[in-house]
Amino acid sequence: RQVYGRDYDTDTITLAYSAPEDQAVSADMYISYDQIRDNAARYGEPYLRELHRVLIHSLLHALGFDDQTPETKQDMHRREDACLETVLKR
């Protein structure tokens, strides 16, 4: 609520400090393991799969992607799914 002015629980908050032209990524990522557990149960997903999805989501934000419009949200989900499948193949 203090960071984004929203009055609901979230699974992750990413504070990205890098500019798109920077060579390195700088960000703070805050992860709520309790919220991830709740989301996993709500969506019928294994906990570790949901944890990986949230970590990927946070990394995408750190890299400069956003999900503020329906189009960018759809793009984020597509990227999350692609990354998640790659990670889970290991």
Short mmCIF file of N, CA and C in Angstrom, two decimals:
data_model
loop_
_atom_site.label_atom_id
_atom_site.label_comp_id
_atom_site.label_asym_id
_atom_site.label_seq_id
_atom_site.Cartn_x
_atom_site.Cartn_y
_atom_site.Cartn_z
N ARG A 1 0.83 -1.19 0.00
CA ARG A 1 0.00 0.00 0.00
C ARG A 1 0.87 1.25 0.00
N GLN A 2 1.95 1.22 0.77
CA GLN A 2 2.82 2.40 0.84
C GLN A 2 3.56 2.65 -0.46
N VAL A 3 3.88 1.59 -1.18
CA VAL A 3 4.66 1.75 -2.41
C VAL A 3 3.77 2.12 -3.60
N TYR A 4 2.67 1.40 -3.78
CA TYR A 4 1.84 1.59 -4.97
C TYR A 4 0.46 2.17 -4.70
N GLY A 5 0.14 2.41 -3.43
CA GLY A 5 -1.15 2.99 -3.10
C GLY A 5 -2.33 2.06 -3.32
N ARG A 6 -2.09 0.76 -3.35
CA ARG A 6 -3.16 -0.22 -3.54
C ARG A 6 -3.50 -0.83 -2.19
N ASP A 7 -4.76 -1.16 -2.00
CA ASP A 7 -5.20 -1.70 -0.73
C ASP A 7 -5.55 -3.18 -0.84
N TYR A 8 -4.59 -3.97 -1.29
CA TYR A 8 -4.77 -5.42 -1.33
C TYR A 8 -3.40 -6.07 -1.24
N ASP A 9 -3.41 -7.35 -0.86
CA ASP A 9 -2.15 -8.09 -0.73
C ASP A 9 -1.59 -8.40 -2.10
N THR A 10 -0.27 -8.47 -2.17
CA THR A 10 0.39 -8.81 -3.42
C THR A 10 1.47 -9.84 -3.15
N ASP A 11 1.82 -10.60 -4.17
CA ASP A 11 2.83 -11.63 -4.00
C ASP A 11 4.24 -11.09 -4.17
N THR A 12 4.38 -9.99 -4.88
CA THR A 12 5.72 -9.43 -5.10
C THR A 12 5.65 -7.93 -5.37
N ILE A 13 6.69 -7.26 -4.96
CA ILE A 13 6.89 -5.85 -5.30
C ILE A 13 8.32 -5.74 -5.83
N THR A 14 8.46 -5.14 -6.99
CA THR A 14 9.78 -4.95 -7.59
C THR A 14 10.03 -3.46 -7.73
N LEU A 15 11.13 -3.02 -7.18
CA LEU A 15 11.55 -1.62 -7.30
C LEU A 15 12.76 -1.61 -8.22
N ALA A 16 12.54 -1.27 -9.47
CA ALA A 16 13.62 -1.27 -10.47
C ALA A 16 14.30 0.09 -10.47
N TYR A 17 15.63 0.06 -10.47
CA TYR A 17 16.41 1.29 -10.44
C TYR A 17 17.17 1.54 -11.74
N SER A 18 17.23 0.55 -12.60
CA SER A 18 18.01 0.65 -13.83
C SER A 18 17.23 1.38 -14.91
N ALA A 19 17.95 2.07 -15.76
CA ALA A 19 17.37 2.64 -16.97
C ALA A 19 17.49 1.59 -18.08
N PRO A 20 16.60 1.62 -19.07
CA PRO A 20 16.65 0.61 -20.14
C PRO A 20 18.01 0.53 -20.83
N GLU A 21 18.72 1.64 -20.91
CA GLU A 21 20.01 1.62 -21.60
C GLU A 21 21.17 1.14 -20.72
N ASP A 22 20.94 0.92 -19.43
CA ASP A 22 21.99 0.45 -18.53
C ASP A 22 22.45 -0.96 -18.90
N GLN A 23 23.72 -1.23 -18.68
CA GLN A 23 24.27 -2.55 -18.96
C GLN A 23 23.93 -3.56 -17.86
N ALA A 24 23.69 -3.08 -16.66
CA ALA A 24 23.38 -3.96 -15.53
C ALA A 24 21.97 -3.66 -15.03
N VAL A 25 21.39 -4.64 -14.37
CA VAL A 25 20.06 -4.49 -13.79
C VAL A 25 20.21 -4.27 -12.29
N SER A 26 19.53 -3.26 -11.79
CA SER A 26 19.53 -2.97 -10.36
C SER A 26 18.09 -2.88 -9.89
N ALA A 27 17.75 -3.71 -8.91
CA ALA A 27 16.37 -3.72 -8.41
C ALA A 27 16.32 -4.37 -7.04
N ASP A 28 15.31 -4.01 -6.28
CA ASP A 28 14.96 -4.71 -5.05
C ASP A 28 13.67 -5.46 -5.34
N MET A 29 13.64 -6.73 -4.95
CA MET A 29 12.44 -7.54 -5.14
C MET A 29 12.00 -8.05 -3.78
N TYR A 30 10.76 -7.80 -3.46
CA TYR A 30 10.17 -8.26 -2.21
C TYR A 30 9.14 -9.33 -2.54
N ILE A 31 9.29 -10.49 -1.92
CA ILE A 31 8.45 -11.64 -2.21
C ILE A 31 7.67 -12.02 -0.95
N SER A 32 6.37 -12.20 -1.08
CA SER A 32 5.53 -12.66 0.03
C SER A 32 5.29 -14.16 -0.14
N TYR A 33 6.02 -14.96 0.63
CA TYR A 33 5.87 -16.41 0.53
C TYR A 33 4.47 -16.85 0.98
N ASP A 34 3.89 -16.16 1.95
CA ASP A 34 2.52 -16.48 2.38
C ASP A 34 1.53 -16.24 1.25
N GLN A 35 1.68 -15.12 0.55
CA GLN A 35 0.76 -14.82 -0.55
C GLN A 35 0.95 -15.80 -1.70
N ILE A 36 2.19 -16.20 -1.96
CA ILE A 36 2.45 -17.19 -3.00
C ILE A 36 1.79 -18.51 -2.65
N ARG A 37 1.89 -18.92 -1.38
CA ARG A 37 1.24 -20.15 -0.92
C ARG A 37 -0.27 -20.05 -1.13
N ASP A 38 -0.85 -18.91 -0.75
CA ASP A 38 -2.30 -18.72 -0.92
C ASP A 38 -2.69 -18.75 -2.39
N ASN A 39 -1.90 -18.08 -3.23
CA ASN A 39 -2.18 -18.07 -4.67
C ASN A 39 -2.09 -19.47 -5.27
N ALA A 40 -1.08 -20.23 -4.86
CA ALA A 40 -0.91 -21.59 -5.36
C ALA A 40 -2.15 -22.43 -5.04
N ALA A 41 -2.64 -22.31 -3.82
CA ALA A 41 -3.85 -23.04 -3.43
C ALA A 41 -5.06 -22.55 -4.22
N ARG A 42 -5.18 -21.24 -4.38
CA ARG A 42 -6.32 -20.65 -5.10
C ARG A 42 -6.36 -21.10 -6.56
N TYR A 43 -5.19 -21.16 -7.21
CA TYR A 43 -5.13 -21.50 -8.63
C TYR A 43 -4.86 -22.97 -8.90
N GLY A 44 -4.72 -23.77 -7.84
CA GLY A 44 -4.47 -25.20 -8.01
C GLY A 44 -3.10 -25.50 -8.59
N GLU A 45 -2.12 -24.67 -8.27
CA GLU A 45 -0.75 -24.85 -8.78
C GLU A 45 0.15 -25.34 -7.65
N PRO A 46 1.16 -26.14 -7.97
CA PRO A 46 2.14 -26.49 -6.95
C PRO A 46 2.86 -25.23 -6.45
N TYR A 47 3.21 -25.23 -5.17
CA TYR A 47 3.85 -24.07 -4.56
C TYR A 47 5.10 -23.64 -5.32
N LEU A 48 5.99 -24.59 -5.65
CA LEU A 48 7.24 -24.21 -6.32
C LEU A 48 7.00 -23.62 -7.71
N ARG A 49 5.99 -24.11 -8.41
CA ARG A 49 5.68 -23.53 -9.73
C ARG A 49 5.23 -22.08 -9.56
N GLU A 50 4.38 -21.82 -8.57
CA GLU A 50 3.92 -20.46 -8.33
C GLU A 50 5.06 -19.56 -7.88
N LEU A 51 5.95 -20.09 -7.04
CA LEU A 51 7.13 -19.33 -6.62
C LEU A 51 7.99 -18.96 -7.82
N HIS A 52 8.25 -19.92 -8.69
CA HIS A 52 9.03 -19.63 -9.90
C HIS A 52 8.34 -18.58 -10.76
N ARG A 53 7.02 -18.69 -10.90
CA ARG A 53 6.29 -17.72 -11.72
C ARG A 53 6.43 -16.31 -11.15
N VAL A 54 6.33 -16.18 -9.84
CA VAL A 54 6.43 -14.86 -9.21
C VAL A 54 7.86 -14.32 -9.34
N LEU A 55 8.85 -15.16 -9.18
CA LEU A 55 10.24 -14.71 -9.35
C LEU A 55 10.48 -14.23 -10.78
N ILE A 56 9.97 -14.96 -11.75
CA ILE A 56 10.10 -14.55 -13.15
C ILE A 56 9.37 -13.23 -13.38
N HIS A 57 8.18 -13.10 -12.83
CA HIS A 57 7.42 -11.86 -12.96
C HIS A 57 8.22 -10.68 -12.42
N SER A 58 8.82 -10.87 -11.25
CA SER A 58 9.63 -9.80 -10.65
C SER A 58 10.84 -9.47 -11.50
N LEU A 59 11.50 -10.49 -12.03
CA LEU A 59 12.66 -10.25 -12.90
C LEU A 59 12.27 -9.48 -14.15
N LEU A 60 11.12 -9.80 -14.72
CA LEU A 60 10.66 -9.06 -15.89
C LEU A 60 10.43 -7.59 -15.55
N HIS A 61 9.85 -7.32 -14.39
CA HIS A 61 9.70 -5.92 -13.96
C HIS A 61 11.07 -5.27 -13.80
N ALA A 62 12.02 -5.98 -13.20
CA ALA A 62 13.37 -5.43 -13.01
C ALA A 62 14.03 -5.11 -14.35
N LEU A 63 13.67 -5.88 -15.38
CA LEU A 63 14.22 -5.65 -16.72
C LEU A 63 13.49 -4.55 -17.48
N GLY A 64 12.44 -3.99 -16.88
CA GLY A 64 11.76 -2.86 -17.50
C GLY A 64 10.39 -3.15 -18.09
N PHE A 65 9.93 -4.38 -18.02
CA PHE A 65 8.60 -4.71 -18.54
C PHE A 65 7.55 -4.29 -17.52
N ASP A 66 6.37 -3.89 -18.02
CA ASP A 66 5.30 -3.53 -17.09
C ASP A 66 4.01 -4.24 -17.48
N ASP A 67 3.04 -4.14 -16.60
CA ASP A 67 1.75 -4.81 -16.83
C ASP A 67 0.61 -3.88 -16.42
N GLN A 68 0.70 -2.64 -16.85
CA GLN A 68 -0.27 -1.62 -16.46
C GLN A 68 -1.47 -1.51 -17.40
N THR A 69 -1.36 -2.03 -18.60
CA THR A 69 -2.47 -1.99 -19.55
C THR A 69 -2.83 -3.43 -19.93
N PRO A 70 -4.00 -3.64 -20.50
CA PRO A 70 -4.34 -5.01 -20.93
C PRO A 70 -3.31 -5.59 -21.90
N GLU A 71 -2.77 -4.76 -22.79
CA GLU A 71 -1.78 -5.24 -23.76
C GLU A 71 -0.47 -5.63 -23.09
N THR A 72 0.02 -4.76 -22.19
CA THR A 72 1.30 -5.07 -21.54
C THR A 72 1.13 -6.22 -20.54
N LYS A 73 -0.05 -6.33 -19.95
CA LYS A 73 -0.32 -7.45 -19.03
C LYS A 73 -0.29 -8.77 -19.81
N GLN A 74 -0.91 -8.78 -20.99
CA GLN A 74 -0.90 -9.98 -21.83
C GLN A 74 0.53 -10.33 -22.25
N ASP A 75 1.31 -9.33 -22.62
CA ASP A 75 2.71 -9.55 -23.00
C ASP A 75 3.50 -10.11 -21.82
N MET A 76 3.29 -9.58 -20.62
CA MET A 76 4.00 -10.09 -19.43
C MET A 76 3.65 -11.55 -19.19
N HIS A 77 2.36 -11.89 -19.29
CA HIS A 77 1.94 -13.28 -19.06
C HIS A 77 2.57 -14.21 -20.10
N ARG A 78 2.64 -13.76 -21.33
CA ARG A 78 3.25 -14.58 -22.38
C ARG A 78 4.73 -14.82 -22.08
N ARG A 79 5.42 -13.77 -21.67
CA ARG A 79 6.84 -13.89 -21.33
C ARG A 79 7.03 -14.77 -20.09
N GLU A 80 6.19 -14.58 -19.08
CA GLU A 80 6.25 -15.42 -17.87
C GLU A 80 6.10 -16.89 -18.24
N ASP A 81 5.07 -17.20 -19.04
CA ASP A 81 4.82 -18.58 -19.42
C ASP A 81 6.00 -19.19 -20.16
N ALA A 82 6.58 -18.43 -21.09
CA ALA A 82 7.73 -18.94 -21.85
C ALA A 82 8.92 -19.19 -20.93
N CYS A 83 9.20 -18.26 -20.05
CA CYS A 83 10.33 -18.43 -19.12
C CYS A 83 10.06 -19.57 -18.15
N LEU A 84 8.84 -19.66 -17.66
CA LEU A 84 8.49 -20.70 -16.70
C LEU A 84 8.66 -22.08 -17.31
N GLU A 85 8.22 -22.26 -18.53
CA GLU A 85 8.39 -23.56 -19.19
C GLU A 85 9.86 -23.90 -19.36
N THR A 86 10.68 -22.92 -19.68
CA THR A 86 12.12 -23.16 -19.81
C THR A 86 12.72 -23.56 -18.47
N VAL A 87 12.37 -22.86 -17.42
CA VAL A 87 12.90 -23.15 -16.08
C VAL A 87 12.46 -24.54 -15.62
N LEU A 88 11.21 -24.88 -15.84
CA LEU A 88 10.68 -26.15 -15.34
C LEU A 88 11.13 -27.36 -16.14
N LYS A 89 11.68 -27.15 -17.33
CA LYS A 89 12.21 -28.26 -18.13
C LYS A 89 13.47 -28.84 -17.51
N ARG A 90 14.15 -28.06 -16.69
CA ARG A 90 15.44 -28.47 -16.12
C ARG A 90 15.28 -29.62 -15.19
#
